[in-house]
Amino acid sequence: MHVPTIIERKRDGYALDEGEIRFLVRSFTDGVMPDYQMSAFAMAVFFQGMDAGETAALTRAMLESGASFRWPEHAPRVVDKHSTGGVGDKVSLVLAPLLACDDLWVPMISGRGLGITGGTLDKLEAIPGFCVGLEPEEVLAQLERIGVVMMGQTASICPADKKLYALRDVTATVPSRPLIVASILSKKLAESLDALVLDVKFGSGAFMKTRDAAVLLGEAMREVGGAMGVETRVCYHPMDEPTGRAVGNALEVVEAIECLRGGGPEDLRELVLALAAEVSTAGREQLTAWLDDGTALAKFRDLVEAQRGDPACLDDFAAVHPAPTVREICSPNSGVVTRVDAETVGRAANALGAGRDRAEDAVNPAVGFDRLVKVGEEIAAGDVIARVHAKRSADAGEAKNKFLSGFLCE
Ligand code: URA
């Protein structure tokens, strides 16, 4: 088979067969097909799409690029959740340990920041020492001990997604339905789950801008997940304003810890409880109690310690990554907040250094926004509507202007 011909066929709108898709994924994973050819292919898929058969074939090829976990007979129910990506979405950091309080196994494989959205791995790596690259034997041993693992794709688990995900992030090829389906489900199917809940986002800070587009994505994932034997639940949530009041890797860890202490912003807590209830055997009342009585936080500490992070720093995480410049943004007028645009905030956070321009870039854990005002709140002129955490004073000024361009109070 000839890679340029396959790219050309997709560019011209033809459906590829399973053999062609497998060949591309294998060549790319093995390093035979260079990044520039895969980038061109991803852009062709972005414009031409894929039909249901191609999408399922791509998912299978990416799944089979690595190994899948096989759980022992005595394993309890194995569950997970995945979000299609949003701004300020730190739900996984709270939800994974919370589900493990229910004596379930949660072998969560996540990604890094993607486009304007943050990534669970980048947030976890803001915790000093936290290691997201685990070997399969370590995963099993940790699940037996504490019931939860939070890791990334590795050379042995989902290597195709590891490479393609990083490439899509920096080639403007993220918001493509078949690429999202294959990326998410190849990771989740490798976990050999009993049940999966998908948090499909729509709105300015999501890859799917409308609810209709989100439903098409959700249904495609339900179909592929179900056909591969996983009980797949799909929830739809708006992403027009950031989740919670913090955006940026370390700032989001601070907020996740607040939620694990029974506090934190109401929208974050509600999202965590709603999604957890979809796959947990415990009721919402019990899940709420585990957040409020410190059980979920203790599980998070166990997780941090098990993955070589420093659990002591969780007591005062805000002090771990102080940004050189912290500047308040004040409301130019009084009224009710009608817009805190998630896309604008996501782009501004990326420009501060919370995301990547090139695949090899490192993220800056300290930068971003906190104390974000929420839509519906009544404020007076001069009230603080956000704080910018920046590396330099000039960056903070630019971020403030960007933020204000997406803010409305009437
Ligand atoms: N999350 C993923 O893992 N992959 C995507 O493509 C989008 C969100």
Short mmCIF file of C-alpha atoms and ligand atoms in Angstrom, two decimals:
data_model
loop_
_atom_site.label_atom_id
_atom_site.label_comp_id
_atom_site.label_asym_id
_atom_site.label_seq_id
_atom_site.Cartn_x
_atom_site.Cartn_y
_atom_site.Cartn_z
CA MET A 1 0.00 0.00 0.00
CA HIS A 2 1.12 3.54 -0.71
CA VAL A 3 0.60 6.19 2.00
CA PRO A 4 0.28 9.25 -0.31
CA THR A 5 -2.40 7.44 -2.34
CA ILE A 6 -4.43 6.66 0.80
CA ILE A 7 -4.16 10.30 1.95
CA GLU A 8 -5.21 11.41 -1.53
CA ARG A 9 -8.25 9.10 -1.49
CA LYS A 10 -9.39 10.53 1.84
CA ARG A 11 -8.69 14.09 0.64
CA ASP A 12 -10.99 13.42 -2.34
CA GLY A 13 -13.79 12.09 -0.15
CA TYR A 14 -13.59 8.32 -0.69
CA ALA A 15 -14.29 5.88 2.12
CA LEU A 16 -11.20 3.90 3.13
CA ASP A 17 -11.34 0.19 3.79
CA GLU A 18 -10.26 -1.47 7.03
CA GLY A 19 -6.96 -2.65 5.50
CA GLU A 20 -5.97 0.87 4.45
CA ILE A 21 -6.82 2.30 7.87
CA ARG A 22 -4.89 -0.45 9.70
CA PHE A 23 -1.91 0.09 7.42
CA LEU A 24 -1.83 3.84 8.14
CA VAL A 25 -2.19 3.42 11.91
CA ARG A 26 0.45 0.67 12.03
CA SER A 27 2.91 2.61 9.85
CA PHE A 28 2.47 5.74 11.96
CA THR A 29 2.77 3.91 15.29
CA ASP A 30 5.90 2.08 14.15
CA GLY A 31 7.50 5.37 13.08
CA VAL A 32 7.59 4.39 9.38
CA MET A 33 5.03 7.04 8.40
CA PRO A 34 6.31 10.51 9.35
CA ASP A 35 4.32 13.08 11.32
CA TYR A 36 3.83 15.29 8.24
CA GLN A 37 1.95 12.54 6.40
CA MET A 38 -0.21 11.78 9.44
CA SER A 39 -0.91 15.53 9.86
CA ALA A 40 -2.07 15.68 6.23
CA PHE A 41 -4.23 12.60 6.75
CA ALA A 42 -5.79 14.08 9.92
CA MET A 43 -6.59 17.29 8.03
CA ALA A 44 -8.16 15.26 5.20
CA VAL A 45 -10.34 13.47 7.79
CA PHE A 46 -11.17 16.81 9.39
CA PHE A 47 -12.60 18.08 6.07
CA GLN A 48 -14.02 14.88 4.57
CA GLY A 49 -15.12 12.99 7.71
CA MET A 50 -15.45 9.22 7.96
CA ASP A 51 -18.50 6.99 7.78
CA ALA A 52 -19.53 4.69 10.65
CA GLY A 53 -17.57 1.73 9.25
CA GLU A 54 -14.37 3.77 8.84
CA THR A 55 -14.76 5.26 12.33
CA ALA A 56 -15.14 1.80 13.89
CA ALA A 57 -12.14 0.55 11.88
CA LEU A 58 -10.02 3.50 13.01
CA THR A 59 -11.03 2.91 16.63
CA ARG A 60 -10.15 -0.81 16.40
CA ALA A 61 -6.82 -0.11 14.66
CA MET A 62 -5.86 2.46 17.33
CA LEU A 63 -6.96 0.14 20.14
CA GLU A 64 -4.99 -2.75 18.66
CA SER A 65 -1.87 -0.59 18.22
CA GLY A 66 -1.15 -1.64 21.82
CA ALA A 67 -2.26 -4.10 24.48
CA SER A 68 -5.54 -4.08 26.40
CA PHE A 69 -5.82 -4.76 30.10
CA ARG A 70 -7.13 -8.17 31.17
CA TRP A 71 -8.53 -8.10 34.68
CA PRO A 72 -8.48 -11.07 37.06
CA GLU A 73 -11.65 -13.07 37.80
CA HIS A 74 -12.00 -11.50 41.25
CA ALA A 75 -11.95 -7.91 39.87
CA PRO A 76 -14.97 -5.82 40.91
CA ARG A 77 -16.99 -3.79 38.39
CA VAL A 78 -14.53 -1.75 36.27
CA VAL A 79 -15.75 1.73 35.34
CA ASP A 80 -14.56 5.05 33.97
CA LYS A 81 -15.68 8.38 32.54
CA HIS A 82 -14.27 10.49 29.74
CA SER A 83 -15.02 14.03 28.71
CA THR A 84 -14.86 15.20 25.11
CA GLY A 85 -12.94 18.23 26.41
CA GLY A 86 -13.73 21.55 27.96
CA VAL A 87 -12.21 24.62 29.58
CA GLY A 88 -11.66 24.34 33.35
CA ASP A 89 -12.83 20.72 33.29
CA LYS A 90 -11.10 19.17 36.29
CA VAL A 91 -13.89 16.65 36.94
CA SER A 92 -11.66 13.57 36.50
CA LEU A 93 -9.41 14.59 39.40
CA VAL A 94 -12.37 14.41 41.76
CA LEU A 95 -14.46 11.71 40.11
CA ALA A 96 -11.82 8.96 39.77
CA PRO A 97 -10.99 8.79 43.51
CA LEU A 98 -14.67 9.25 44.37
CA LEU A 99 -15.67 6.20 42.31
CA ALA A 100 -12.90 4.16 43.92
CA CYS A 101 -14.52 4.82 47.34
CA ASP A 102 -17.31 2.55 46.04
CA ASP A 103 -14.90 -0.41 45.77
CA LEU A 104 -15.01 -0.21 42.00
CA TRP A 105 -11.88 -0.30 39.86
CA VAL A 106 -11.13 2.88 37.93
CA PRO A 107 -8.20 2.41 35.52
CA MET A 108 -8.44 5.90 33.99
CA ILE A 109 -6.35 6.59 30.87
CA SER A 110 -6.42 10.31 30.05
CA GLY A 111 -4.76 12.78 27.71
CA ARG A 112 -2.85 16.04 27.85
CA GLY A 113 -4.20 19.44 26.89
CA LEU A 114 -5.85 19.39 23.49
CA GLY A 115 -6.55 22.58 21.51
CA ILE A 116 -8.15 25.10 23.85
CA THR A 117 -9.06 22.45 26.42
CA GLY A 118 -6.92 21.40 29.36
CA GLY A 119 -5.77 17.82 29.89
CA THR A 120 -5.96 15.66 32.99
CA LEU A 121 -2.33 14.51 32.64
CA ASP A 122 -0.98 18.07 32.57
CA LYS A 123 -3.02 18.85 35.69
CA LEU A 124 -1.81 15.73 37.53
CA GLU A 125 1.79 16.52 36.61
CA ALA A 126 1.44 19.86 38.41
CA ILE A 127 1.63 17.68 41.56
CA PRO A 128 5.36 17.36 42.28
CA GLY A 129 6.61 13.85 41.50
CA PHE A 130 3.30 12.53 40.10
CA CYS A 131 4.05 9.87 37.48
CA VAL A 132 1.50 9.21 34.70
CA GLY A 133 3.53 6.62 32.79
CA LEU A 134 2.78 3.28 34.45
CA GLU A 135 3.62 -0.24 33.31
CA PRO A 136 0.71 -2.73 33.06
CA GLU A 137 1.94 -4.72 36.12
CA GLU A 138 2.03 -1.52 38.20
CA VAL A 139 -1.52 -0.69 37.10
CA LEU A 140 -2.87 -4.02 38.29
CA ALA A 141 -0.98 -3.90 41.60
CA GLN A 142 -2.27 -0.38 42.28
CA LEU A 143 -5.88 -1.30 41.46
CA GLU A 144 -5.65 -4.27 43.84
CA ARG A 145 -4.38 -1.91 46.54
CA ILE A 146 -6.46 1.26 46.14
CA GLY A 147 -8.88 0.72 43.22
CA VAL A 148 -7.79 3.71 41.12
CA VAL A 149 -5.08 4.58 38.62
CA MET A 150 -4.74 7.77 36.57
CA MET A 151 -2.34 7.38 33.69
CA GLY A 152 -1.55 8.38 30.12
CA GLN A 153 -1.19 6.41 26.94
CA THR A 154 2.14 4.56 26.90
CA ALA A 155 4.36 2.72 24.41
CA SER A 156 2.36 -0.43 25.24
CA ILE A 157 -1.17 0.95 25.89
CA CYS A 158 -2.72 3.04 23.07
CA PRO A 159 0.58 4.12 21.46
CA ALA A 160 -1.26 5.25 18.30
CA ASP A 161 -3.40 7.68 20.30
CA LYS A 162 -0.34 8.88 22.24
CA LYS A 163 1.26 10.02 18.98
CA LEU A 164 -1.82 11.16 17.08
CA TYR A 165 -3.23 13.08 20.06
CA ALA A 166 -0.05 15.15 20.36
CA LEU A 167 -0.07 15.83 16.62
CA ARG A 168 -3.74 16.86 16.49
CA ASP A 169 -3.19 19.29 19.35
CA VAL A 170 -0.78 21.39 17.28
CA THR A 171 -2.21 20.93 13.75
CA ALA A 172 -5.75 22.28 14.25
CA THR A 173 -7.23 18.81 13.65
CA VAL A 174 -8.91 18.22 17.02
CA PRO A 175 -12.60 18.99 16.30
CA SER A 176 -13.25 16.03 14.01
CA ARG A 177 -15.94 13.55 15.03
CA PRO A 178 -14.22 10.33 13.82
CA LEU A 179 -10.86 11.40 15.28
CA ILE A 180 -12.44 12.19 18.65
CA VAL A 181 -14.44 8.92 18.71
CA ALA A 182 -11.36 6.82 17.88
CA SER A 183 -9.12 8.74 20.31
CA ILE A 184 -11.49 8.44 23.26
CA LEU A 185 -12.76 4.93 22.67
CA SER A 186 -9.38 3.40 21.85
CA LYS A 187 -8.23 4.50 25.34
CA LYS A 188 -11.41 3.43 27.08
CA LEU A 189 -11.70 0.07 25.30
CA ALA A 190 -8.08 -0.71 26.25
CA GLU A 191 -9.27 -0.47 29.86
CA SER A 192 -11.64 -3.47 29.34
CA LEU A 193 -14.45 -1.67 31.15
CA ASP A 194 -17.82 -2.90 32.33
CA ALA A 195 -19.29 0.60 32.18
CA LEU A 196 -18.29 3.97 30.79
CA VAL A 197 -19.91 7.37 31.12
CA LEU A 198 -19.11 9.94 28.45
CA ASP A 199 -19.43 13.63 29.21
CA VAL A 200 -20.07 15.16 25.81
CA LYS A 201 -19.67 18.93 25.84
CA PHE A 202 -21.16 21.51 23.52
CA GLY A 203 -20.69 25.26 23.31
CA SER A 204 -17.96 27.80 22.71
CA GLY A 205 -15.32 26.03 24.85
CA ALA A 206 -16.05 22.58 23.40
CA PHE A 207 -15.04 20.98 20.12
CA MET A 208 -18.71 20.55 19.23
CA LYS A 209 -20.20 24.02 19.12
CA THR A 210 -23.88 22.98 19.07
CA ARG A 211 -25.96 20.44 20.96
CA ASP A 212 -26.90 18.77 17.67
CA ALA A 213 -23.22 18.23 16.79
CA ALA A 214 -22.60 16.91 20.33
CA VAL A 215 -25.47 14.43 19.99
CA LEU A 216 -24.01 13.10 16.71
CA LEU A 217 -20.67 12.62 18.51
CA GLY A 218 -22.30 11.05 21.58
CA GLU A 219 -24.39 8.66 19.49
CA ALA A 220 -21.35 7.62 17.43
CA MET A 221 -19.48 6.79 20.65
CA ARG A 222 -22.44 4.96 22.17
CA GLU A 223 -22.70 2.84 19.02
CA VAL A 224 -19.00 1.92 18.81
CA GLY A 225 -18.67 1.43 22.62
CA GLY A 226 -21.82 -0.70 22.79
CA ALA A 227 -20.80 -2.79 19.78
CA MET A 228 -17.52 -3.54 21.56
CA GLY A 229 -19.31 -4.78 24.70
CA VAL A 230 -19.06 -1.78 27.04
CA GLU A 231 -22.20 -0.41 28.75
CA THR A 232 -21.82 3.15 27.43
CA ARG A 233 -23.80 6.01 28.98
CA VAL A 234 -23.75 9.43 27.34
CA CYS A 235 -24.44 12.74 29.11
CA TYR A 236 -24.51 16.15 27.43
CA HIS A 237 -23.34 19.29 29.20
CA PRO A 238 -22.98 22.90 28.05
CA MET A 239 -19.50 24.41 27.90
CA ASP A 240 -20.19 28.08 27.18
CA GLU A 241 -18.46 29.23 30.37
CA PRO A 242 -15.55 27.43 32.08
CA THR A 243 -16.35 24.71 34.62
CA GLY A 244 -15.76 26.06 38.14
CA ARG A 245 -13.79 29.20 38.84
CA ALA A 246 -10.27 28.18 37.80
CA VAL A 247 -8.54 27.49 34.47
CA GLY A 248 -4.87 26.46 34.35
CA ASN A 249 -3.12 23.32 35.48
CA ALA A 250 -2.11 23.96 39.12
CA LEU A 251 -5.03 26.34 39.71
CA GLU A 252 -7.40 23.56 38.68
CA VAL A 253 -5.73 21.12 41.07
CA VAL A 254 -6.36 23.63 43.88
CA GLU A 255 -10.04 23.71 42.93
CA ALA A 256 -10.29 19.92 42.62
CA ILE A 257 -8.87 19.57 46.15
CA GLU A 258 -11.48 22.05 47.42
CA CYS A 259 -14.17 19.88 45.84
CA LEU A 260 -12.64 16.75 47.41
CA ARG A 261 -12.89 18.58 50.76
CA GLY A 262 -16.64 18.94 50.23
CA GLY A 263 -16.43 22.55 48.97
CA GLY A 264 -15.52 24.13 45.65
CA PRO A 265 -17.80 25.63 43.02
CA GLU A 266 -21.33 24.29 42.83
CA ASP A 267 -21.25 23.53 39.06
CA LEU A 268 -18.12 21.38 39.47
CA ARG A 269 -19.56 19.43 42.40
CA GLU A 270 -22.84 18.89 40.57
CA LEU A 271 -21.08 17.62 37.43
CA VAL A 272 -18.94 15.21 39.45
CA LEU A 273 -21.95 13.79 41.30
CA ALA A 274 -24.13 13.51 38.18
CA LEU A 275 -21.45 11.65 36.21
CA ALA A 276 -20.38 9.43 39.11
CA ALA A 277 -23.99 8.40 39.71
CA GLU A 278 -24.18 7.07 36.12
CA VAL A 279 -21.65 4.27 36.71
CA SER A 280 -21.45 3.90 40.49
CA THR A 281 -23.36 1.27 42.44
CA ALA A 282 -23.65 3.74 45.36
CA GLY A 283 -26.46 6.30 45.29
CA ARG A 284 -25.98 10.02 45.01
CA GLU A 285 -26.44 10.45 48.78
CA GLN A 286 -23.52 8.14 49.52
CA LEU A 287 -21.34 9.76 46.85
CA THR A 288 -22.09 13.18 48.37
CA ALA A 289 -21.17 11.89 51.82
CA TRP A 290 -17.79 10.61 50.55
CA LEU A 291 -17.03 14.10 49.20
CA ASP A 292 -18.13 15.79 52.40
CA ASP A 293 -16.54 13.49 54.99
CA GLY A 294 -13.02 13.36 53.51
CA THR A 295 -13.21 9.75 52.22
CA ALA A 296 -12.70 10.84 48.59
CA LEU A 297 -9.85 13.18 49.55
CA ALA A 298 -8.13 10.35 51.45
CA LYS A 299 -8.43 8.20 48.31
CA PHE A 300 -6.90 11.00 46.23
CA ARG A 301 -3.98 11.18 48.70
CA ASP A 302 -3.50 7.41 48.35
CA LEU A 303 -3.51 7.83 44.57
CA VAL A 304 -0.94 10.65 44.65
CA GLU A 305 1.30 8.66 46.96
CA ALA A 306 0.94 5.46 44.90
CA GLN A 307 2.02 7.34 41.75
CA ARG A 308 5.08 8.84 43.44
CA GLY A 309 3.57 12.29 44.00
CA ASP A 310 4.00 14.27 47.20
CA PRO A 311 0.75 13.97 49.22
CA ALA A 312 1.96 16.55 51.79
CA CYS A 313 1.74 19.33 49.19
CA LEU A 314 -2.03 18.77 48.85
CA ASP A 315 -2.56 20.52 52.20
CA ASP A 316 -1.61 23.89 50.70
CA PHE A 317 -1.44 23.32 46.96
CA ALA A 318 -1.90 27.01 46.12
CA ALA A 319 1.63 27.57 47.48
CA VAL A 320 3.22 24.94 45.21
CA HIS A 321 3.28 26.92 41.92
CA PRO A 322 3.18 30.63 42.69
CA ALA A 323 3.07 32.65 39.46
CA PRO A 324 5.46 35.64 39.32
CA THR A 325 2.56 37.99 38.49
CA VAL A 326 -0.98 37.78 39.83
CA ARG A 327 -3.32 40.54 38.65
CA GLU A 328 -6.97 41.19 39.43
CA ILE A 329 -9.42 41.91 36.61
CA CYS A 330 -12.29 44.19 37.64
CA SER A 331 -15.71 44.55 36.07
CA PRO A 332 -16.09 47.66 33.92
CA ASN A 333 -19.78 47.96 34.84
CA SER A 334 -22.55 46.81 37.17
CA GLY A 335 -25.28 44.26 36.42
CA VAL A 336 -25.79 40.55 35.93
CA VAL A 337 -23.03 38.53 34.27
CA THR A 338 -24.33 37.09 30.97
CA ARG A 339 -21.09 35.88 29.36
CA VAL A 340 -17.74 34.47 30.49
CA ASP A 341 -16.77 32.96 27.18
CA ALA A 342 -15.09 29.58 27.62
CA GLU A 343 -13.29 29.67 24.27
CA THR A 344 -11.84 33.12 24.99
CA VAL A 345 -10.69 32.06 28.46
CA GLY A 346 -9.21 28.81 27.04
CA ARG A 347 -7.29 30.69 24.35
CA ALA A 348 -6.07 33.28 26.86
CA ALA A 349 -4.90 30.52 29.24
CA ASN A 350 -3.04 28.80 26.39
CA ALA A 351 -1.38 32.09 25.41
CA LEU A 352 -0.22 32.45 29.03
CA GLY A 353 1.53 29.06 28.67
CA ALA A 354 -1.06 26.61 30.04
CA GLY A 355 -1.17 24.77 26.67
CA ARG A 356 1.20 23.96 23.83
CA ASP A 357 2.10 25.54 20.46
CA ARG A 358 4.32 22.62 19.45
CA ALA A 359 4.11 18.97 20.45
CA GLU A 360 7.48 19.14 22.24
CA ASP A 361 6.54 22.20 24.35
CA ALA A 362 6.20 21.93 28.13
CA VAL A 363 3.21 23.56 29.82
CA ASN A 364 3.62 26.11 32.59
CA PRO A 365 1.69 24.72 35.59
CA ALA A 366 1.44 28.08 37.37
CA VAL A 367 -0.40 30.20 34.81
CA GLY A 368 -4.10 30.69 34.14
CA PHE A 369 -7.13 32.27 35.77
CA ASP A 370 -8.86 31.84 39.11
CA ARG A 371 -11.67 33.54 41.06
CA LEU A 372 -13.69 33.55 37.82
CA VAL A 373 -17.10 35.12 38.09
CA LYS A 374 -20.02 32.90 36.97
CA VAL A 375 -22.84 33.64 34.57
CA GLY A 376 -25.92 34.78 36.49
CA GLU A 377 -24.02 36.50 39.32
CA GLU A 378 -24.87 40.09 40.15
CA ILE A 379 -21.87 42.37 40.41
CA ALA A 380 -20.97 46.04 40.83
CA ALA A 381 -18.52 48.03 38.70
CA GLY A 382 -15.00 47.50 40.07
CA ASP A 383 -15.73 44.04 41.55
CA VAL A 384 -13.06 41.41 40.89
CA ILE A 385 -14.29 39.13 38.10
CA ALA A 386 -11.10 37.05 37.73
CA ARG A 387 -7.42 36.92 38.61
CA VAL A 388 -4.71 36.30 36.01
CA HIS A 389 -1.64 34.25 37.00
CA ALA A 390 1.17 34.99 34.55
CA LYS A 391 4.87 34.59 34.00
CA ARG A 392 5.37 38.26 33.11
CA SER A 393 3.50 41.48 33.70
CA ALA A 394 3.06 42.05 29.93
CA ASP A 395 1.44 38.60 29.59
CA ALA A 396 -0.98 39.46 32.40
CA GLY A 397 -1.99 42.67 30.59
CA GLU A 398 -2.66 40.83 27.35
CA ALA A 399 -4.59 38.09 29.15
CA LYS A 400 -6.73 40.68 30.90
CA ASN A 401 -7.68 42.34 27.58
CA LYS A 402 -8.49 38.97 26.02
CA PHE A 403 -10.56 37.97 29.02
CA LEU A 404 -12.57 41.20 28.90
CA SER A 405 -13.32 40.64 25.20
CA GLY A 406 -15.27 37.53 26.20
CA PHE A 407 -16.99 39.04 29.24
CA LEU A 408 -20.42 40.65 29.36
CA CYS A 409 -22.37 42.10 32.24
CA GLU A 410 -25.73 43.76 31.51
N1 URA B 1 -10.43 13.56 24.58
C1 URA B 1 -9.65 12.62 23.96
O1 URA B 1 -9.11 11.74 24.61
N2 URA B 1 -9.51 12.70 22.64
C2 URA B 1 -10.10 13.64 21.88
O2 URA B 1 -9.93 13.63 20.68
C3 URA B 1 -10.90 14.61 22.53
C4 URA B 1 -11.06 14.55 23.88
#
